[in-house]
mmCIF file of C-alpha atoms in Angstrom:
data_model
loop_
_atom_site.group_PDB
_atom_site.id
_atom_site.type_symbol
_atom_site.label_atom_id
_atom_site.label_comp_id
_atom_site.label_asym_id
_atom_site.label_seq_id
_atom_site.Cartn_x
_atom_site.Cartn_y
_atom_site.Cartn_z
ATOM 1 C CA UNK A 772 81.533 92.295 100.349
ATOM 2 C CA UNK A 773 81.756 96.124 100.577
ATOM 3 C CA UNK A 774 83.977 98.188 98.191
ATOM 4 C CA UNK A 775 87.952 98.992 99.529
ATOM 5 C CA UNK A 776 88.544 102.547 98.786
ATOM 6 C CA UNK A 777 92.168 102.118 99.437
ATOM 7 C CA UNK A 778 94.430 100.906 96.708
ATOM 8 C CA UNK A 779 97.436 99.907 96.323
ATOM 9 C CA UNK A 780 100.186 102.986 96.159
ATOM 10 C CA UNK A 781 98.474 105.191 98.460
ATOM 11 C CA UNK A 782 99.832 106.694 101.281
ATOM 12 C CA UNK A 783 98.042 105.900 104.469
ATOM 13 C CA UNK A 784 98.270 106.723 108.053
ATOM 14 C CA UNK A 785 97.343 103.919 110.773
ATOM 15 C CA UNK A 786 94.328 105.361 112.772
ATOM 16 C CA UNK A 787 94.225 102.971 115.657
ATOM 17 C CA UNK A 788 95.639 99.725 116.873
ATOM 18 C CA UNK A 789 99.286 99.314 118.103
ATOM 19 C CA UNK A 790 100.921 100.755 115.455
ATOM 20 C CA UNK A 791 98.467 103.954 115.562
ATOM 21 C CA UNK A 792 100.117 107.546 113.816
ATOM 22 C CA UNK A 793 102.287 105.469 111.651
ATOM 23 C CA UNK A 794 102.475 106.135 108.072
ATOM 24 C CA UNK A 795 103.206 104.579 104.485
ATOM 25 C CA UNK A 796 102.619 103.515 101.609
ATOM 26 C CA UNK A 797 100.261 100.666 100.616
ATOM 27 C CA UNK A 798 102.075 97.663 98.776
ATOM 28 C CA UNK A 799 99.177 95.251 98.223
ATOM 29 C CA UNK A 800 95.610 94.657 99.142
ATOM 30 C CA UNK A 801 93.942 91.746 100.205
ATOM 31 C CA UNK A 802 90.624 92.148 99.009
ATOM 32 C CA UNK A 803 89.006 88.957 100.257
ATOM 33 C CA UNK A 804 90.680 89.545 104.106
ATOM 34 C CA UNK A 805 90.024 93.166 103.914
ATOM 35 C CA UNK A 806 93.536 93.856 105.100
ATOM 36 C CA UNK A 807 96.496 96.026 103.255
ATOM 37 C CA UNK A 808 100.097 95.194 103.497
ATOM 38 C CA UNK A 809 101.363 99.091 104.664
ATOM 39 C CA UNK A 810 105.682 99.644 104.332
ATOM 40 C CA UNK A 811 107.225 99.865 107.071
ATOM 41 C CA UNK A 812 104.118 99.184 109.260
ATOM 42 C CA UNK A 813 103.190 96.736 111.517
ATOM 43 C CA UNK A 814 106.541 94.349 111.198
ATOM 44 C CA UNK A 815 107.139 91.536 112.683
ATOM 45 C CA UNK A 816 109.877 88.552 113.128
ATOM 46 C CA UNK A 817 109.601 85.684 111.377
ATOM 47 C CA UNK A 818 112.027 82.763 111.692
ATOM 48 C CA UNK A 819 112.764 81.504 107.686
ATOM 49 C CA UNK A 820 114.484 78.233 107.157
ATOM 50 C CA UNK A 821 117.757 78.459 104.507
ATOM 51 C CA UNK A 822 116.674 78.198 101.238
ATOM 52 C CA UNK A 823 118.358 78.901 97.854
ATOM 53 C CA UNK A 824 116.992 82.248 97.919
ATOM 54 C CA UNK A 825 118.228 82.725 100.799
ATOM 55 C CA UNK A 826 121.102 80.990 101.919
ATOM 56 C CA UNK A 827 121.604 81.984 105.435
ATOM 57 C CA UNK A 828 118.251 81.261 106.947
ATOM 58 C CA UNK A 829 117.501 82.939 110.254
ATOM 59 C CA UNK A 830 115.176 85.418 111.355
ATOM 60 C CA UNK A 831 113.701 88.095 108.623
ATOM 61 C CA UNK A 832 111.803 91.307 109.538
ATOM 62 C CA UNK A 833 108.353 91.337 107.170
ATOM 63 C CA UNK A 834 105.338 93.217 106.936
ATOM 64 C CA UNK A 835 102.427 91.853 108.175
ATOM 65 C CA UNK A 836 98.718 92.849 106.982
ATOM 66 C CA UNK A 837 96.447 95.412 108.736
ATOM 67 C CA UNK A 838 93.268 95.664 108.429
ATOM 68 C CA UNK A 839 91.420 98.588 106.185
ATOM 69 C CA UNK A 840 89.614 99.977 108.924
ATOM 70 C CA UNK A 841 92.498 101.005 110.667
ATOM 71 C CA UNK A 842 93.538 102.951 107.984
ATOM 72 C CA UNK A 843 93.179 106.299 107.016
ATOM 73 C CA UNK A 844 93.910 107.818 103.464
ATOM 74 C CA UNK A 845 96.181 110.830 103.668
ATOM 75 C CA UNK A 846 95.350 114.084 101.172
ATOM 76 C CA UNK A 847 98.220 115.661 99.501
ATOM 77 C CA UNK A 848 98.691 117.829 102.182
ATOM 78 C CA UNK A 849 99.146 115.166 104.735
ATOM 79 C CA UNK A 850 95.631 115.160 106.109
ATOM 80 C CA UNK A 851 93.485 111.986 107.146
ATOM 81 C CA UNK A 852 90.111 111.759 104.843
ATOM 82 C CA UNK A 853 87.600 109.582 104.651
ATOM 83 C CA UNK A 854 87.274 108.538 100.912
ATOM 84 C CA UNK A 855 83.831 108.679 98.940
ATOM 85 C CA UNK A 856 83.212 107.903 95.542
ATOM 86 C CA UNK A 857 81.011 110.039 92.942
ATOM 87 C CA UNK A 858 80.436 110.242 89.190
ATOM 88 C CA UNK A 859 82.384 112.994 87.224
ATOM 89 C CA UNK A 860 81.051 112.917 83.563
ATOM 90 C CA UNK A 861 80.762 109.198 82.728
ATOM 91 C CA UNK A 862 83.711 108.106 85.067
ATOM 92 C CA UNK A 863 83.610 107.321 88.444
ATOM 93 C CA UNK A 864 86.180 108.916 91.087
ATOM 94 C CA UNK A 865 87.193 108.979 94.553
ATOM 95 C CA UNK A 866 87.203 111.978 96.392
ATOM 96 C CA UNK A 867 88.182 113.455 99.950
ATOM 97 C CA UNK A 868 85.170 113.893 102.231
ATOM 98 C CA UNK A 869 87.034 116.313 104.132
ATOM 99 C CA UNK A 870 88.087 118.443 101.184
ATOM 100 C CA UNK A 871 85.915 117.414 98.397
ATOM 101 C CA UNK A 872 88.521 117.393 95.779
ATOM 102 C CA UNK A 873 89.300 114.136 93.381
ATOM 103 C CA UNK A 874 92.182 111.613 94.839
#
């Protein structure tokens, strides 16, 4: 299984696929599905039965998972990068490949 070098809490931009330009901010990551759930990406309807948490039933807008490769880690200045890890002292760090500075 190959390392994810996007984490949960960064803000991504959606590279290709349906929901391509799109950006966000990554809530979760499913490591062993290789997807990320992105906010306020890729939503879809889903029909919920009432429950006590919710009462009223009916259909609920949700965020569905997207796979990694169609995401794109976005720099500080709102760039796309390709992420690459090297060693800084004894700890290792991520880094931009476009603009070689830490992430």
């Amino acid at each position: 299984m190959a390392k994810l070098k996007i984490k949960s809490g960064d803000t991504v931009k959606v590279i290709a696929g349906e929901h391509k330009g799109q950006q966000g901010t990554v809530k979760t990551v499913l490591i062993e599905k290789n997807k990320a759930i992105v906010e306020g990406v890729n939503m879809i309807s889903k029909h919920e039965k009432p429950s006590a948490a919710n009462p009223q039933g009916g259909i609920v807008k949700k965020e569905a998972p997207i796979h990694i490769s169609n995401l794109s880690l976005l720099t500080k200045d709102g760039e796309a990068t390709r992420v690459g890890y090297k060693m800084e002292g004894d700890k290792k760090v991520r880094f931009s490949k476009k603009s070689n500075e830490v992430v």
